mmCIF file of C-alpha atoms and ligand atoms in Angstrom:
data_model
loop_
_atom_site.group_PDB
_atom_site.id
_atom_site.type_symbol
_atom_site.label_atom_id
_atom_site.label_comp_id
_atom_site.label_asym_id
_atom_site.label_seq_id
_atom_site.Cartn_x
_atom_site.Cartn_y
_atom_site.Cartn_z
ATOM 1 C CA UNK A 1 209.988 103.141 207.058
ATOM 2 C CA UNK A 2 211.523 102.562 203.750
ATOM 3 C CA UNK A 3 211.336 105.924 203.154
ATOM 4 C CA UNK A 4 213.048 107.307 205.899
ATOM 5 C CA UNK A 5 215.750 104.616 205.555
ATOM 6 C CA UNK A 6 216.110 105.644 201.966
ATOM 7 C CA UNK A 7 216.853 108.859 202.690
ATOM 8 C CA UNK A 8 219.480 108.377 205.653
ATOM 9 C CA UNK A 9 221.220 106.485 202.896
ATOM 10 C CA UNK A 10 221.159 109.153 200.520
ATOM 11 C CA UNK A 11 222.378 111.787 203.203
ATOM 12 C CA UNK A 12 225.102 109.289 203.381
ATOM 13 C CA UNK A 13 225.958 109.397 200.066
ATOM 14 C CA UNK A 14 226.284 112.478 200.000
ATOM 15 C CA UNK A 15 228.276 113.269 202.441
ATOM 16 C CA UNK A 16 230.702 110.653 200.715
ATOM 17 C CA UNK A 17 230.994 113.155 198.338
ATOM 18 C CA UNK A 18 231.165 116.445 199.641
ATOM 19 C CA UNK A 19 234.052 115.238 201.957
ATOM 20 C CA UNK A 20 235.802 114.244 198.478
ATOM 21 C CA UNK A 21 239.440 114.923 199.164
ATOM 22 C CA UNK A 22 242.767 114.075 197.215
ATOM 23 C CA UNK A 23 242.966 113.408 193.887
ATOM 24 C CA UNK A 24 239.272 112.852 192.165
ATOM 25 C CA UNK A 25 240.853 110.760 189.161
ATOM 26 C CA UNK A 26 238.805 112.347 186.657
ATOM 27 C CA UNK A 27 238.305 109.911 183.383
ATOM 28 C CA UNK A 28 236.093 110.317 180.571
ATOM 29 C CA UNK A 29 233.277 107.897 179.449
ATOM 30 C CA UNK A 30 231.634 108.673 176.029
ATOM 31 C CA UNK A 31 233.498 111.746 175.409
ATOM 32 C CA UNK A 32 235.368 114.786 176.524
ATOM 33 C CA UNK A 33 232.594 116.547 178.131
ATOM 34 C CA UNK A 34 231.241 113.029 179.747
ATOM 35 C CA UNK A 35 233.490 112.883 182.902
ATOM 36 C CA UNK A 36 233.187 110.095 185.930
ATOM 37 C CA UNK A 37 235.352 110.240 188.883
ATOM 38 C CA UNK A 38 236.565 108.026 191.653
ATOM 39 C CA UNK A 39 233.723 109.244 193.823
ATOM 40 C CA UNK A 40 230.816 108.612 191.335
ATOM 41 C CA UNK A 41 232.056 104.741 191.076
ATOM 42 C CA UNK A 42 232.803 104.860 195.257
ATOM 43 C CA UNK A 43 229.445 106.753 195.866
ATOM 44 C CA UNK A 44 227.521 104.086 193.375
ATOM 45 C CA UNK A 45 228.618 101.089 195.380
ATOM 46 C CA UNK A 46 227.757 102.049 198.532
ATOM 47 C CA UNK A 47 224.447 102.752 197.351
ATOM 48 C CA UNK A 48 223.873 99.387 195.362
ATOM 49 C CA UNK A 49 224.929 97.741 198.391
ATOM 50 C CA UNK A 50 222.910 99.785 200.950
ATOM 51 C CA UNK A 51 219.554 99.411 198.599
ATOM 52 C CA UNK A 52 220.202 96.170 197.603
ATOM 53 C CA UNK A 53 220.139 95.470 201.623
ATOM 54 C CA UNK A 54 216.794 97.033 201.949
ATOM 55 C CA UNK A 55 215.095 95.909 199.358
ATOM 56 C CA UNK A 56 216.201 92.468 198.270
ATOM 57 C CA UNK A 57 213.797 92.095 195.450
ATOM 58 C CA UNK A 58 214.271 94.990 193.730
ATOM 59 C CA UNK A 59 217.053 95.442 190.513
ATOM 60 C CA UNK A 60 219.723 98.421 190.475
ATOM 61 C CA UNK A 61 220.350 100.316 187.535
ATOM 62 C CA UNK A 62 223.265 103.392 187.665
ATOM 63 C CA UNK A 63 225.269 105.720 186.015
ATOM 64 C CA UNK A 64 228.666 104.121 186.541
ATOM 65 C CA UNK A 65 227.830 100.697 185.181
ATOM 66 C CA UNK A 66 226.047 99.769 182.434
ATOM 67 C CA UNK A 67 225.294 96.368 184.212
ATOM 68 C CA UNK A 68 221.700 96.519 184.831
ATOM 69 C CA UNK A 69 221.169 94.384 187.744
ATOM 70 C CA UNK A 70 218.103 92.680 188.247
ATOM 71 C CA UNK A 71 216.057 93.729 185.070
ATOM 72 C CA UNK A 72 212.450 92.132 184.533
ATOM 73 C CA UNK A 73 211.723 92.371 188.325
ATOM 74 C CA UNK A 74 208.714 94.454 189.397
ATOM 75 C CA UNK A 75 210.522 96.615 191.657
ATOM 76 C CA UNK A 76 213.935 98.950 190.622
ATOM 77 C CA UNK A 77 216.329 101.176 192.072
ATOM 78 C CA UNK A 78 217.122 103.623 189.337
ATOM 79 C CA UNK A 79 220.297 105.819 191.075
ATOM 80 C CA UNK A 80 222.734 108.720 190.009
ATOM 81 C CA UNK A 81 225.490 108.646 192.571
ATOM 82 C CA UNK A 82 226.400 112.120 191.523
ATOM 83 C CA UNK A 83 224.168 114.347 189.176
ATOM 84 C CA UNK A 84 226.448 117.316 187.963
ATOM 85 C CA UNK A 85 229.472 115.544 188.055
ATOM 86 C CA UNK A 86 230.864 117.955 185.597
ATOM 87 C CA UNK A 87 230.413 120.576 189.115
ATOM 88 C CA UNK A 88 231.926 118.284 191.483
ATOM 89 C CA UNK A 89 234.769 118.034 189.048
ATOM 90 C CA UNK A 90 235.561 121.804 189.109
ATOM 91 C CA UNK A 91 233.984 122.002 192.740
ATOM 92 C CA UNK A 92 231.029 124.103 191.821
ATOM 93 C CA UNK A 93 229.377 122.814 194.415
ATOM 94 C CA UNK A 94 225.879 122.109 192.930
ATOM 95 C CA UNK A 95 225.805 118.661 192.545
ATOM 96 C CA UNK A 96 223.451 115.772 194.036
ATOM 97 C CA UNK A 97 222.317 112.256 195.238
ATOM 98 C CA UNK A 98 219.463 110.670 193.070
ATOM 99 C CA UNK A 99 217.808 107.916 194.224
ATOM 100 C CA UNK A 100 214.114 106.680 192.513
ATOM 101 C CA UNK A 101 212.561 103.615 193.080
ATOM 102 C CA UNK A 102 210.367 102.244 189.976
ATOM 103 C CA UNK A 103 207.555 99.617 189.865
ATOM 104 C CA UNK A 104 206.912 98.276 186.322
ATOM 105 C CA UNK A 105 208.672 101.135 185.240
ATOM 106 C CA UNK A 106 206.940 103.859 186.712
ATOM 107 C CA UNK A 107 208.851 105.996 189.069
ATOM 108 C CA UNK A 108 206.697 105.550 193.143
ATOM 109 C CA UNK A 109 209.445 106.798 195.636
ATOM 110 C CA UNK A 110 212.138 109.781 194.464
ATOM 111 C CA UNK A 111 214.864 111.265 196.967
ATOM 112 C CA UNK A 112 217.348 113.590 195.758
ATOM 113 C CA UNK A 113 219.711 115.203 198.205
ATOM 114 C CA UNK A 114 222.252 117.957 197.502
ATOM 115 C CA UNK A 115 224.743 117.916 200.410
ATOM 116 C CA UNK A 116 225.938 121.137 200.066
ATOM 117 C CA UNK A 117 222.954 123.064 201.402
ATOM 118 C CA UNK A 118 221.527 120.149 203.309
ATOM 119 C CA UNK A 119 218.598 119.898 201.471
ATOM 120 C CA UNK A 120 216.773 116.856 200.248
ATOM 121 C CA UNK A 121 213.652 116.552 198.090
ATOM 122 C CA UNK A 122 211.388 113.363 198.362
ATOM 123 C CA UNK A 123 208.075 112.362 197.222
ATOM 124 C CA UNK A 124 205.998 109.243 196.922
ATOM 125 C CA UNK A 125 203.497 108.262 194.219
ATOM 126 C CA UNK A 126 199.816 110.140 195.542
ATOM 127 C CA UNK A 127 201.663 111.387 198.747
ATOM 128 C CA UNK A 128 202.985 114.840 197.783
ATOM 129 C CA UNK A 129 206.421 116.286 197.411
ATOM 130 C CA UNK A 130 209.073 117.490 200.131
ATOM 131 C CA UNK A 131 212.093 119.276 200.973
ATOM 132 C CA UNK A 132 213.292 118.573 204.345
ATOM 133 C CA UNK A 133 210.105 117.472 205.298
ATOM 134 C CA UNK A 134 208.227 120.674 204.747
ATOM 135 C CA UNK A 135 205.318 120.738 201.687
ATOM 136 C CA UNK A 136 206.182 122.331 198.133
ATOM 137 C CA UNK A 137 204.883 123.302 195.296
ATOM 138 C CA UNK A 138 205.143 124.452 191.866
ATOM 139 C CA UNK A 139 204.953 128.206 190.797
ATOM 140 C CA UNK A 140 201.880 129.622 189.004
ATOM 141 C CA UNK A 141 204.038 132.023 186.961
ATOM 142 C CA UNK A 142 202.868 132.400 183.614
ATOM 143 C CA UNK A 143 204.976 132.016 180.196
ATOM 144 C CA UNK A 144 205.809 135.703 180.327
ATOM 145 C CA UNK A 145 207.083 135.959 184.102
ATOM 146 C CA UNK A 146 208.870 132.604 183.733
ATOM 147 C CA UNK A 147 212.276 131.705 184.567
ATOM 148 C CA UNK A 148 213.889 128.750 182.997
ATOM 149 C CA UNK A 149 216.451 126.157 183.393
ATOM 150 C CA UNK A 150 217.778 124.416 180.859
ATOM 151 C CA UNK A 151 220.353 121.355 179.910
ATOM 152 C CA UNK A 152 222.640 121.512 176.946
ATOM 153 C CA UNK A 153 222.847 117.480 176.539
ATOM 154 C CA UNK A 154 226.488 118.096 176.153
ATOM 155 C CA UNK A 155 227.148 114.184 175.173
ATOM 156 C CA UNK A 156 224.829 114.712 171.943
ATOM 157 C CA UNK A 157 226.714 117.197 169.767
ATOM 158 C CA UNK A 158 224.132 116.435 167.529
ATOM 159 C CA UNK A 159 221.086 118.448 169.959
ATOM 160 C CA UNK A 160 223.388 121.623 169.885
ATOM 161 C CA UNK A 161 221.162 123.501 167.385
ATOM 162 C CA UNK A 162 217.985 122.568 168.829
ATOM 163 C CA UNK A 163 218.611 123.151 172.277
ATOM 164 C CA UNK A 164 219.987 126.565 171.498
ATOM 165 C CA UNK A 165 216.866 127.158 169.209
ATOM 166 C CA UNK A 166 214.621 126.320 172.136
ATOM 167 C CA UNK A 167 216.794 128.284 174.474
ATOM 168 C CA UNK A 168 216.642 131.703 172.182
ATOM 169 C CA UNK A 169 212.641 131.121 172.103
ATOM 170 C CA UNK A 170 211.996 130.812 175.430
ATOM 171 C CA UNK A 171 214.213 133.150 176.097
ATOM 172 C CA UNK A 172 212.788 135.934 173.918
ATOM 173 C CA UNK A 173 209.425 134.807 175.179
ATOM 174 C CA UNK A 174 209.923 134.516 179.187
ATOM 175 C CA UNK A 175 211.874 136.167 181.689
ATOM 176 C CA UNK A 176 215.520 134.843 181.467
ATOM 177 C CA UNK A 177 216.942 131.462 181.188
ATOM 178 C CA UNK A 178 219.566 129.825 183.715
ATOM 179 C CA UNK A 179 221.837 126.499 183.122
ATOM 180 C CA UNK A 180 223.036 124.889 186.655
ATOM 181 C CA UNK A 181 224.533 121.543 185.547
ATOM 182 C CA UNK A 182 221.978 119.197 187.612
ATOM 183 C CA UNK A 183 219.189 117.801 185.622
ATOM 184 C CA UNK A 184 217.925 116.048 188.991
ATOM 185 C CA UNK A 185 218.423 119.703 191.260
ATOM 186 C CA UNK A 186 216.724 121.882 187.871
ATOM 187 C CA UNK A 187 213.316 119.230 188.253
ATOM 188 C CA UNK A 188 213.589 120.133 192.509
ATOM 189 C CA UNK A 189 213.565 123.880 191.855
ATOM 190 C CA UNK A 190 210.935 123.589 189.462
ATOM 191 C CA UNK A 191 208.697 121.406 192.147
ATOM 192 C CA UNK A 192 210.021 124.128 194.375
ATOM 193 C CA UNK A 193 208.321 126.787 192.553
ATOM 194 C CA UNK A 194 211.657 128.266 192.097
ATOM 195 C CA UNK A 195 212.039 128.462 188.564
ATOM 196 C CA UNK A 196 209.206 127.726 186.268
ATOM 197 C CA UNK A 197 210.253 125.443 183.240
ATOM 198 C CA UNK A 198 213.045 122.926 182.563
ATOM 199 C CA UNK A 199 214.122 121.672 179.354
ATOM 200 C CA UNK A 200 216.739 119.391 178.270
ATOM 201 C CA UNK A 201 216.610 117.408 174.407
ATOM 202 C CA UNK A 202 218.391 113.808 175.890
ATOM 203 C CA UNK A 203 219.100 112.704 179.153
ATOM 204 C CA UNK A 204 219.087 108.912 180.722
ATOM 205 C CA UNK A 205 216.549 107.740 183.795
ATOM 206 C CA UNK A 206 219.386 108.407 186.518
ATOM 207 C CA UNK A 207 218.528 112.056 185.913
ATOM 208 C CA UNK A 208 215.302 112.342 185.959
ATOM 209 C CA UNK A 209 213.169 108.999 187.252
ATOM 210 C CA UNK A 210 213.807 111.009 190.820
ATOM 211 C CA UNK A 211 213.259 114.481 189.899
ATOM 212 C CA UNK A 212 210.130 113.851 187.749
ATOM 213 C CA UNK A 213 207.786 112.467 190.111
ATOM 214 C CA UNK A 214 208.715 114.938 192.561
ATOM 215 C CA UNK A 215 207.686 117.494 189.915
ATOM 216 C CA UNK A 216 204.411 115.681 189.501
ATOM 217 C CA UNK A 217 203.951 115.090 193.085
ATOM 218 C CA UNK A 218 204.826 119.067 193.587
ATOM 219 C CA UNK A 219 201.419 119.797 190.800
ATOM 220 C CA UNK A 220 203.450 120.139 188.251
ATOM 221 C CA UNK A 221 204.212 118.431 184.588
ATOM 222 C CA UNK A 222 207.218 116.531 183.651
ATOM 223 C CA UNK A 223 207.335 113.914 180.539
ATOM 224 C CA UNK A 224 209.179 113.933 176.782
ATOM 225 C CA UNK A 225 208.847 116.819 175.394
ATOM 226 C CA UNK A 226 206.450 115.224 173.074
ATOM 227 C CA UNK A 227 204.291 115.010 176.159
ATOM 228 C CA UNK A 228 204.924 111.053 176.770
ATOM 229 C CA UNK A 229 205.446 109.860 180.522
ATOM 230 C CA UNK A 230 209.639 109.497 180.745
ATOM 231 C CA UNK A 231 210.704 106.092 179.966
ATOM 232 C CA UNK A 232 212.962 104.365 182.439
ATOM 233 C CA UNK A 233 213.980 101.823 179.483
ATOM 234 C CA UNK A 234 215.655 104.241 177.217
ATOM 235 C CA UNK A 235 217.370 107.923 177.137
ATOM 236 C CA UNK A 236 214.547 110.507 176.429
ATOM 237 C CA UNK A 237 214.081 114.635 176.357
ATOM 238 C CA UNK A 238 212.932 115.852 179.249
ATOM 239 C CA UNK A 239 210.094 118.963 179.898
ATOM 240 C CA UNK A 240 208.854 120.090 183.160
ATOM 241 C CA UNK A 241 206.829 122.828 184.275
ATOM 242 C CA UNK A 242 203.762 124.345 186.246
ATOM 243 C CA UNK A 243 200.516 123.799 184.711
ATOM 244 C CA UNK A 244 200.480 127.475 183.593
ATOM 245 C CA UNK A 245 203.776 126.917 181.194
ATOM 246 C CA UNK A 246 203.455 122.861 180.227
ATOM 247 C CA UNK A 247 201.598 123.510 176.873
ATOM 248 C CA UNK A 248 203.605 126.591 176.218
ATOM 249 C CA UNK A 249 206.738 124.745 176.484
ATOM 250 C CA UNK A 250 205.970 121.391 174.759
ATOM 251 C CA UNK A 251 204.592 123.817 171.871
ATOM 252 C CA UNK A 252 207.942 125.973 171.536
ATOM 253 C CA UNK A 253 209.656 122.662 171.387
ATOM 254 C CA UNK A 254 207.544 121.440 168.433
ATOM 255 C CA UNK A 255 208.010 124.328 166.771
ATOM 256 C CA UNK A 256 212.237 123.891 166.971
ATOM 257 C CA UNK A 257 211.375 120.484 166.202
ATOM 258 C CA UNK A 258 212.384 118.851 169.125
ATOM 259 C CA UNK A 259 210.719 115.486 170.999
HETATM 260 C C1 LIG B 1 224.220 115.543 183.956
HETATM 261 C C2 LIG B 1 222.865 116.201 183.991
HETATM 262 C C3 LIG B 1 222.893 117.511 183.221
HETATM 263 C C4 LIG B 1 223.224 117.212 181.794
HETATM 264 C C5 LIG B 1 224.555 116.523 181.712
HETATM 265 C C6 LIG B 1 224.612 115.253 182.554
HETATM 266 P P1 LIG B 1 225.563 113.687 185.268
HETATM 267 O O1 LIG B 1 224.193 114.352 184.703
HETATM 268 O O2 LIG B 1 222.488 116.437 185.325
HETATM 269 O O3 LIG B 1 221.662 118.204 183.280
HETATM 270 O O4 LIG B 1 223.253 118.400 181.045
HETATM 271 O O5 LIG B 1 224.778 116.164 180.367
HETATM 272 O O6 LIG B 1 223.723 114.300 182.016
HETATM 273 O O7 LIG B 1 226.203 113.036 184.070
HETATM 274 O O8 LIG B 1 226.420 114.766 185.825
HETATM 275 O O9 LIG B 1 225.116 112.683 186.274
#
């Protein structure tokens, strides 16, 4: 039941979004390239108040506000109104919902839902992974024959040189490499089987406490690219794939030098 409530609310959210209209009042956060609009702060507070409703007990930490309500409790919504926001800005239209729910950290309920092809991706601690209520899976492509995704951690200047280190390795060694803009839509193609890897050197729990147990729950691999399980207390990299490319792509990243 909380599942399927969760995930009406998330189709809501959505749809908050990909009716956006007028003017989006673009601002910038930490930087140039680290953009929030009217509709990540309007999205964000409908969802605090919707999950707060449901579950009572449990804190809410999001994107648009570093507040973090309700730390120390054993149960936590851990939300990205609008992952790709940098998309919805120049209405790419590849942008999503993601919603997790942690206890004592660890990620046990993930919904993402991208409005604008009506699909959502859930999965549940030991109960499988979903997308609109049908089974998936990860590929079984190996190294050679796979197709990656890939974040550029445009807020960390600093990652520039390693990420496109890692990006000219893997591309030289795999198939071809692609960049969408979604960390939390990159970890549902990869559960998909759609794509075969995912790499990206910093992101922050919003973008990936959803997508990474839906990975898991799909029979694939996603942790630091040191191999760690992602925190949900601090910004970390981020490395997912099928069992057939994990060790290939946690070793590339050693060898750029990247964890
Ligand atoms: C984005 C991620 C993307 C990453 C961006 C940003 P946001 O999330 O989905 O993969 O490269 O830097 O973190 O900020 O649009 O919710």
């Amino acid at each position: 039941m909380l599942l399927s409530e969760i995930e009406k609310i998330a189709r809501l959210a959505g749809g908050l979004f990909l009716r956006a209209h007028g003017d989006k009042q673009v601002s910038e956060k930490s930087g140039r390239r680290d953009l929030v609009t009217r509709y990540d702060r309007e999205v964000q507070r409908y969802l605090e108040e919707a999950l707060s409703a449901l579950l009572p007990e449990a804190g809410f930490l999001g994107e648009e506000g570093e507040a973090h309500s309700g730390g120390g409790r054993e149960y936590c919504f851990v939300v990205d109104p609008i992952d790709g926001t940098t998309n919805f800005v120049k209405n790419l239209r590849h942008s999503a919902v993601s919603i997790a729910l942690t206890r004592n950290g660890e990620s046990v309920l993930g919904v993402i839902y991208n409005p604008y092809r009506d699909e959502l991706f859930r999965a549940t601690k030991g109960g499988g992974a979903f997308l609109n209520g049908s089974p998936i899976h990860v590929s079984d492509a190996p190294p050679e024959d796979a197709l990656v995704l890939l974040g550029m951690s445009p807020y960390y200047p600093e990652l520039t040189d390693g990420t496109f280190a890692l990006a000219r390795r893997l591309f030289d060694d795999c198939l071809d490499l692609r960049r969408g803009g979604s960390a939390a839509l990159d970890l549902c193609e990869i559960a998909a089987g759609n794509a075969d890897c995912y790499f990206e050197c910093r992101l922050s729990p919003w973008d990936y406490a959803a997508g990474g147990l839906i990975v898991r729950e799909a029979g694939g691999f996603a942790s630091d690219m040191t191999g760690a399980p992602l925190s949900v207390e601090r910004k970390c990299s981020v490395a997912a794939a099928n069992p057939g490319c994990y060790d290939f792509l946690l070793a590339a990243a050693r060898d750029c030098g990247l964890r």
